[in-house]
Coordinates of N, CA, C and O in Angstrom, one line a residue:
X28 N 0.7 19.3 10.8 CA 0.5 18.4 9.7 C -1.0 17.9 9.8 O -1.6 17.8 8.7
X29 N -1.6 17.7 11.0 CA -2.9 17.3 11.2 C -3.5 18.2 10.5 O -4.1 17.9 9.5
X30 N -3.5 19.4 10.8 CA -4.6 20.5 10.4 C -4.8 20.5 8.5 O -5.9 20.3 7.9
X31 N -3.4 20.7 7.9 CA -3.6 20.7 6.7 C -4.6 19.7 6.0 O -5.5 19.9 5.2
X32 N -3.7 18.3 6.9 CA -4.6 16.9 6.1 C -6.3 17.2 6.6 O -7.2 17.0 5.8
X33 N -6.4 17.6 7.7 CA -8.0 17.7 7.8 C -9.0 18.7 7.8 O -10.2 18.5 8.0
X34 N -8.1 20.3 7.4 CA -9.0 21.2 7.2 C -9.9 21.2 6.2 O -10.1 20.0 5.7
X35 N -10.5 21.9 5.8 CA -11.6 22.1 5.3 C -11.2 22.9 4.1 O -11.9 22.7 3.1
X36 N -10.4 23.8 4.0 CA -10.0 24.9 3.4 C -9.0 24.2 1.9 O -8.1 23.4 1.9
X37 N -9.6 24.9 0.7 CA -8.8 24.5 -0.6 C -7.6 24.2 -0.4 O -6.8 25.0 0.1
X38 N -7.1 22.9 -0.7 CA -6.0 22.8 -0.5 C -4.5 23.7 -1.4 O -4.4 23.7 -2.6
X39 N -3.8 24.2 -0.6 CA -2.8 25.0 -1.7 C -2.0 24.4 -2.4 O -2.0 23.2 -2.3
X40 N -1.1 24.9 -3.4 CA -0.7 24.4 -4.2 C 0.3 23.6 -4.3 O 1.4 24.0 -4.5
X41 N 0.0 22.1 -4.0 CA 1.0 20.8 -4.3 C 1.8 20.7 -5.5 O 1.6 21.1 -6.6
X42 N 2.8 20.0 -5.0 CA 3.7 19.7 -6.5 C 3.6 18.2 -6.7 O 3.8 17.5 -5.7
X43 N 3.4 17.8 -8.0 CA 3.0 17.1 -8.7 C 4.8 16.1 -8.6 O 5.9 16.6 -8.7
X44 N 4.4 14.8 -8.2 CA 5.6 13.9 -7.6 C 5.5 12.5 -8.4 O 6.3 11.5 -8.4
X45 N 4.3 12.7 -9.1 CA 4.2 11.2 -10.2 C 4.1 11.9 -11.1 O 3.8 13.1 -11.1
X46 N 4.5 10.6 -12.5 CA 3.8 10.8 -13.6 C 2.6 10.1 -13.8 O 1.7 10.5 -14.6
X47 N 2.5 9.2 -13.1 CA 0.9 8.6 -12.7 C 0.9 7.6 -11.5 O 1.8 6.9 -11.0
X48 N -0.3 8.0 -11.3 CA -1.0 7.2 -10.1 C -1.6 6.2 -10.7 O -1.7 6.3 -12.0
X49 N -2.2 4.9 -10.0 CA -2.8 4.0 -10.0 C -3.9 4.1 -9.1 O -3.4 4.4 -8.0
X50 N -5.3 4.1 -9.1 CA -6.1 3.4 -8.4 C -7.1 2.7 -8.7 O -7.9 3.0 -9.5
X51 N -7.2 1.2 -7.7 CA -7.7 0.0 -7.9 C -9.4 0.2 -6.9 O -9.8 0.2 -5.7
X52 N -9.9 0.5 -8.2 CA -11.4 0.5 -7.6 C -11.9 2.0 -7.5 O -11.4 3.0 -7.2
X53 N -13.3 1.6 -8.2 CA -14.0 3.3 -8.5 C -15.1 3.3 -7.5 O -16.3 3.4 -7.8
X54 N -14.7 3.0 -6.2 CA -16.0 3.0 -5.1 C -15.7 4.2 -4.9 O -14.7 4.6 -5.4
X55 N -16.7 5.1 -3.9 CA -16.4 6.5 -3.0 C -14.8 6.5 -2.5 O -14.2 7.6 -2.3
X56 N -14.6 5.6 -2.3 CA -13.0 5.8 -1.4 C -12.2 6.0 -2.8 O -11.5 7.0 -3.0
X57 N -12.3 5.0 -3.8 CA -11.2 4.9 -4.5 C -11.5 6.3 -6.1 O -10.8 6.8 -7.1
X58 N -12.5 6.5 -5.7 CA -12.7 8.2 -6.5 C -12.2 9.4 -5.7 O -11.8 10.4 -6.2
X59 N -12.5 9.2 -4.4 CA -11.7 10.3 -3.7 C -10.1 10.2 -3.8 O -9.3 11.1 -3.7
X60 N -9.8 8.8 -3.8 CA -8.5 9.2 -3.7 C -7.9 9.5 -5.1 O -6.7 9.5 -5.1
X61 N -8.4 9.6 -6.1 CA -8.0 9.9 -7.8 C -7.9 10.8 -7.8 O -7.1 11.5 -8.4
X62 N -9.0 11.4 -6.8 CA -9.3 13.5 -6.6 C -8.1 13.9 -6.1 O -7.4 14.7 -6.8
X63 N -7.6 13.5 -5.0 CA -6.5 13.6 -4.4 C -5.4 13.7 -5.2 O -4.8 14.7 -5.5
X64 N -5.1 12.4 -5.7 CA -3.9 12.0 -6.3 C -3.4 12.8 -7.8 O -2.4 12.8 -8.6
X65 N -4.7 13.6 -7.7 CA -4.7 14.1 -9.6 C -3.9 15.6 -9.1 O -3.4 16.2 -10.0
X66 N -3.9 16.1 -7.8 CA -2.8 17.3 -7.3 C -1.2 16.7 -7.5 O -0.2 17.4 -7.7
X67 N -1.2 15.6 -7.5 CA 0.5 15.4 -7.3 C 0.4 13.8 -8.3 O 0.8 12.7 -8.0
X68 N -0.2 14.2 -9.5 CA 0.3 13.1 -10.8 C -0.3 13.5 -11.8 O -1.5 13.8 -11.8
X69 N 0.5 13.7 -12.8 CA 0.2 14.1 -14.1 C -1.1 13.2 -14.9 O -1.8 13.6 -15.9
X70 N -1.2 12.1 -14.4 CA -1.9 11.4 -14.9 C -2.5 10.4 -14.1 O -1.7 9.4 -13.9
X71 N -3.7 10.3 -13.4 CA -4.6 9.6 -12.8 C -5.1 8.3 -13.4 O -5.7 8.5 -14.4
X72 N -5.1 7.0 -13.1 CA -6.1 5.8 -14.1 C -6.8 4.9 -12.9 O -6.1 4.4 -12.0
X73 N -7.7 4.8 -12.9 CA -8.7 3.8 -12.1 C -9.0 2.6 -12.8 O -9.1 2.4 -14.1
X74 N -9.1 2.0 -12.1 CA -8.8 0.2 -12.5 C -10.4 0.1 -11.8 O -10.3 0.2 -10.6
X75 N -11.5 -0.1 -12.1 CA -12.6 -0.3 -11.9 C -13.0 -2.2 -12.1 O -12.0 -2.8 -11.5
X76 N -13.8 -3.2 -12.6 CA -14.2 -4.3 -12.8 C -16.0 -4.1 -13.1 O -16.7 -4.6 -14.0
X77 N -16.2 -3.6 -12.5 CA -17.4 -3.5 -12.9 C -18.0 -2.5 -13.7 O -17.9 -1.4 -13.3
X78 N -18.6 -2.6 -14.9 CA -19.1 -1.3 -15.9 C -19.4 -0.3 -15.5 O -20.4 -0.2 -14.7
X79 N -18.9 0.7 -15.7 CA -19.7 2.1 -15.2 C -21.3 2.4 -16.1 O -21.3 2.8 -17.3
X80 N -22.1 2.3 -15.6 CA -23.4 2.7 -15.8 C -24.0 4.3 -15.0 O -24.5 4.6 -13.9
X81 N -23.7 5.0 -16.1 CA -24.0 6.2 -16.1 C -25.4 6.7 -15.4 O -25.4 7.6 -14.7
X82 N -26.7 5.7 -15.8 CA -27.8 5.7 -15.3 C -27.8 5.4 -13.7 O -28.6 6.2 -13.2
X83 N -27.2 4.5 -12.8 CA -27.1 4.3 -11.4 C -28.2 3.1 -11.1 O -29.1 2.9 -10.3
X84 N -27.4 2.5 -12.2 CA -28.1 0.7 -12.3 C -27.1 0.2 -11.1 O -26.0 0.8 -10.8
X85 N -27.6 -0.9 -10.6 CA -27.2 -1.6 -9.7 C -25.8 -2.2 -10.1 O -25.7 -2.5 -11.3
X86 N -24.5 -2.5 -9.2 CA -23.1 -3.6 -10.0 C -23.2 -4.3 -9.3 O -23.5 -4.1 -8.1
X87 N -22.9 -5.1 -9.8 CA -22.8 -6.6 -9.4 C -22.0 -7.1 -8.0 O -22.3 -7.9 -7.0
X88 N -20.6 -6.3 -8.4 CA -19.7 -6.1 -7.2 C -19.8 -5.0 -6.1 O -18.6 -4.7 -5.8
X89 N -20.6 -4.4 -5.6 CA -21.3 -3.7 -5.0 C -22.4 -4.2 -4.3 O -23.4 -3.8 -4.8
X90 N -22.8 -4.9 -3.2 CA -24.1 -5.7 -3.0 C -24.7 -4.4 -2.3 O -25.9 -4.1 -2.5
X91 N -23.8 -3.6 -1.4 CA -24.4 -2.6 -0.5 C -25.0 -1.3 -1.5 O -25.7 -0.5 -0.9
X92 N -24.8 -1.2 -2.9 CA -25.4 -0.2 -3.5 C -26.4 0.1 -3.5 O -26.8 1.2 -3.7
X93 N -27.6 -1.0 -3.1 CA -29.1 -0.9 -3.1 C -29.9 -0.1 -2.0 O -31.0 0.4 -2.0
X94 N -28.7 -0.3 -1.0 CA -29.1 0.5 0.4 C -29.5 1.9 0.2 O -29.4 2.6 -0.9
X95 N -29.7 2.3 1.3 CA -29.8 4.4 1.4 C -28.7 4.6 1.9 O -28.1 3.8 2.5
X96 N -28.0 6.1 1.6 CA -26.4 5.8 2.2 C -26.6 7.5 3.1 O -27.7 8.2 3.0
X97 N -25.8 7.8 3.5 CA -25.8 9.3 4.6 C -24.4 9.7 4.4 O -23.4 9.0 4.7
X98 N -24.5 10.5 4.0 CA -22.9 11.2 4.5 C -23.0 12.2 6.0 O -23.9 13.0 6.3
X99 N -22.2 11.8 6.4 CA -22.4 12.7 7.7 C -21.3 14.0 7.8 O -20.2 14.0 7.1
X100 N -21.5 15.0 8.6 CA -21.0 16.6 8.1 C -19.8 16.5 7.7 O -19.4 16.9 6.6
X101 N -18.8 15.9 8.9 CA -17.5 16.0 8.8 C -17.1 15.7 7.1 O -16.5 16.4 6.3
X102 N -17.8 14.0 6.9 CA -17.6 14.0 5.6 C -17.6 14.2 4.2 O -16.9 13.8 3.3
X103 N -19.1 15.4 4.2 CA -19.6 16.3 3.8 C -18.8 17.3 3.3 O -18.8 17.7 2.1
X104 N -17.9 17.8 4.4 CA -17.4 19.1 4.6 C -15.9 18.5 3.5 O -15.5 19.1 2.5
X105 N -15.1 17.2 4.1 CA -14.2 17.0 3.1 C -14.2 16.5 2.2 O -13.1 16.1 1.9
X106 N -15.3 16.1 1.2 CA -15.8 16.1 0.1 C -16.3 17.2 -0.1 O -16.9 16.8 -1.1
X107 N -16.7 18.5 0.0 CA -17.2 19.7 -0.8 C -15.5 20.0 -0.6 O -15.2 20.0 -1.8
X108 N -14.5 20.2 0.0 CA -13.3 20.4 -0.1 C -12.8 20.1 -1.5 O -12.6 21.0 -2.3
X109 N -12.7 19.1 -1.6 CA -12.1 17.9 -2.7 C -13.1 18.6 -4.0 O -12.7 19.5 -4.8
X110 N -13.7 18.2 -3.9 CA -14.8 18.3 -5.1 C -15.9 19.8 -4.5 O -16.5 19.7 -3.4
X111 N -16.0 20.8 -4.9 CA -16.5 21.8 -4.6 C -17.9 21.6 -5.4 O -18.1 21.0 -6.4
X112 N -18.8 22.2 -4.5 CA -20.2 21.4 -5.4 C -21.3 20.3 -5.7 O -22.4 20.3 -6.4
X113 N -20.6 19.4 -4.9 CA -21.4 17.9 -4.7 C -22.4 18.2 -4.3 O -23.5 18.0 -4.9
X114 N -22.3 18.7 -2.9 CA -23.7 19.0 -2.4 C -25.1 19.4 -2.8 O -26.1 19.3 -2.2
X115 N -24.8 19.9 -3.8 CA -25.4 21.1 -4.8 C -25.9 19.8 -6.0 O -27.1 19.6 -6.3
X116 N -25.2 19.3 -6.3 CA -25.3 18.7 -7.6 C -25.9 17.3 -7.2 O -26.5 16.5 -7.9
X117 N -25.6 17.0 -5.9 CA -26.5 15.6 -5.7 C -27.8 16.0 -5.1 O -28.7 15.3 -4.5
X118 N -27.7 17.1 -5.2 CA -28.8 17.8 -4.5 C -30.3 17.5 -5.7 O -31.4 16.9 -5.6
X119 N -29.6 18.4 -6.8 CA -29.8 18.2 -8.3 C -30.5 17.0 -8.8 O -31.6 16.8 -9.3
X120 N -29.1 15.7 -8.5 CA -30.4 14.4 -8.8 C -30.7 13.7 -7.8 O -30.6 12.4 -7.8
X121 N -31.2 14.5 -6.9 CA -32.2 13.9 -5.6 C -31.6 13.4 -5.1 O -31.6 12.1 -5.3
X122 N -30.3 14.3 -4.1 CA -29.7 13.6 -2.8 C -30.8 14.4 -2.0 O -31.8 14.7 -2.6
X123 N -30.7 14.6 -0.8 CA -31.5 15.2 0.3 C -30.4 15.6 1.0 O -29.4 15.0 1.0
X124 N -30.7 17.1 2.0 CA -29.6 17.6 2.8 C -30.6 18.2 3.6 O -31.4 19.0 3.3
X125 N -30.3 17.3 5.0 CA -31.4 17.1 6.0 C -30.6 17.9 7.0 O -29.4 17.7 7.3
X126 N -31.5 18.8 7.5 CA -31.2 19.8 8.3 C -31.4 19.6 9.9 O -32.4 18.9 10.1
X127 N -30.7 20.0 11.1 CA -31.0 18.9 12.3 C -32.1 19.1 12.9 O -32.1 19.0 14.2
X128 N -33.4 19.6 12.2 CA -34.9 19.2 12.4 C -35.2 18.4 12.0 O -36.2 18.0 12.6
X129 N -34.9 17.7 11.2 CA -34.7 16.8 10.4 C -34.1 15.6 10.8 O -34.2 14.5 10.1
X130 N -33.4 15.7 11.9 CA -32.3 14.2 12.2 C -32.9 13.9 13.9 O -33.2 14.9 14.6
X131 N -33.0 12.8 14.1 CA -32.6 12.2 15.6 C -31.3 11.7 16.2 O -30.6 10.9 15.6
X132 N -31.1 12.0 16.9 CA -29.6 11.4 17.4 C -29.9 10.3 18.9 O -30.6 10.8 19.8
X133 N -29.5 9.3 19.0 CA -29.2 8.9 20.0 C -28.0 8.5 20.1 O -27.2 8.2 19.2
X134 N -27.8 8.4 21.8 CA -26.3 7.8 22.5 C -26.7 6.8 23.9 O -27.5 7.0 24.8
X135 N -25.8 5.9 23.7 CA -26.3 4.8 24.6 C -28.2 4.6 25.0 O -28.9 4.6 25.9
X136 N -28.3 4.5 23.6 CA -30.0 4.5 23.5 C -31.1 5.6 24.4 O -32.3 5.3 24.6
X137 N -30.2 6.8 24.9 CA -30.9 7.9 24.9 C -30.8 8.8 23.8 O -29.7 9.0 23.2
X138 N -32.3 9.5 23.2 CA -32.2 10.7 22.2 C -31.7 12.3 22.6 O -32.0 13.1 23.6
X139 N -31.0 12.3 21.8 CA -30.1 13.3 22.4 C -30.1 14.8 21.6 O -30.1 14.7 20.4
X140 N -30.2 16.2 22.2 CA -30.6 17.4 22.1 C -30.0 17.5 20.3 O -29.1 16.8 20.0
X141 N -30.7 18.3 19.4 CA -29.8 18.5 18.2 C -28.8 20.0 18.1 O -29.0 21.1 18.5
X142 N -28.0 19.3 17.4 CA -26.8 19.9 17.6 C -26.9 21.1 17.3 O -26.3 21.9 18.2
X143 N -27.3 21.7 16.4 CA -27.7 22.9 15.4 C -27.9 22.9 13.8 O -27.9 21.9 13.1
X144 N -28.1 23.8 13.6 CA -28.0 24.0 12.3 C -27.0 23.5 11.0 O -27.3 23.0 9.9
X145 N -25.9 23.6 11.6 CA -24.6 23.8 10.9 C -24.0 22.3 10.4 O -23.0 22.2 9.6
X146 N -24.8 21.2 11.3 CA -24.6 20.0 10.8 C -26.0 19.3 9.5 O -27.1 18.7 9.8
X147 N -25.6 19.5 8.6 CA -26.6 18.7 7.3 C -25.9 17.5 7.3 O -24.7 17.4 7.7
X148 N -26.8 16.4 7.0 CA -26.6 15.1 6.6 C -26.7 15.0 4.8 O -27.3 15.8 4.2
X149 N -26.3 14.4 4.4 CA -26.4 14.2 2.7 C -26.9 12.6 2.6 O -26.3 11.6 2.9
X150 N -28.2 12.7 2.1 CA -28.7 11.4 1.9 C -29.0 11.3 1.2 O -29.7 12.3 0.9
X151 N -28.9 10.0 0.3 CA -29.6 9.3 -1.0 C -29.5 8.2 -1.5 O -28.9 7.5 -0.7
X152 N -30.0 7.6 -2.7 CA -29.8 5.9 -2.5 C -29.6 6.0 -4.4 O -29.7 7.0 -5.1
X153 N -29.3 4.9 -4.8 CA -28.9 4.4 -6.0 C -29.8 4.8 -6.8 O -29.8 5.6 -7.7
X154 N -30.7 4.0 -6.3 CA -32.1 3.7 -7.0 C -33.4 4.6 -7.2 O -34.2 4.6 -8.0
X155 N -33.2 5.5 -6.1 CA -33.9 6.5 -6.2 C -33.3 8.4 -6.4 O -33.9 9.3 -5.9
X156 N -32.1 8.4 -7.0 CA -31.1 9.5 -7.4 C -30.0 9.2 -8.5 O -29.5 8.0 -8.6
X157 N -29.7 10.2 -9.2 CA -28.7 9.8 -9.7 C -27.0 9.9 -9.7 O -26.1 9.8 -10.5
X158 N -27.0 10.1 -8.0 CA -25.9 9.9 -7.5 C -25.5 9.2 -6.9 O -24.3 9.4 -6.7

């Protein structure tokens, strides 16, 4: 059961167990799980509060949107799963996908060797991308 929930690999074909889903809030968590939920419900609806602004204006209920944000691989990996492409496309409106020449790591405040290649970081911010 682990492996399915956290591989990496297209998920196969689920059977559809609603006629709709609910989800309350259009943050990164609550759009992933619409992605999810749109395999097993005929009909998906998100309950948002705040305007959706197309441009990647600031919301009000959101304070943390103004920050720079990172996705890190693992999460990377299960969102190109979900959504095939992101990478690519936030790439498009100036995410950055920083390669581990590109990253420092520390642990217990020593810098620590980089891992390889194979881990990209996905970084971008509101204000300066349009993702």
């Amino acid at each position: 059961m682990f492996e399915r929930l956290t591989g990496v690999g297209v998920p196969e074909r689920p059977s559809v167990l609603f006629e709709t889903a609910c989800v309350m809030g259009g943050s990164v968590a609550g759009l992933l799980a619409a992605r999810v939920l749109a395999d097993h419900a005929r009909r998906v609806v998100v309950v948002e509060r705040d305007e959706v602004d197309l441009a990647g204006r600031w919301r009000s209920g959101v304070p943390q949107d103004r920050h720079g944000h990172v996705l890190l691989p693992g999460g990377l990996q299960q969102l190109e799963r979900w959504l095939p492409g992101l990478a690519a496309e936030a790439e498009a409106l100036g995410g950055y996908l920083a390669g581990s020449d590109q990253q420092v790591v520390y642990h217990d405040l020593e810098e620590q060797a980089p891992i390889g290649d194979a881990h990209l970081l996905l970084a971008g911010s509101r204000t300066t991308s349009g993702w």
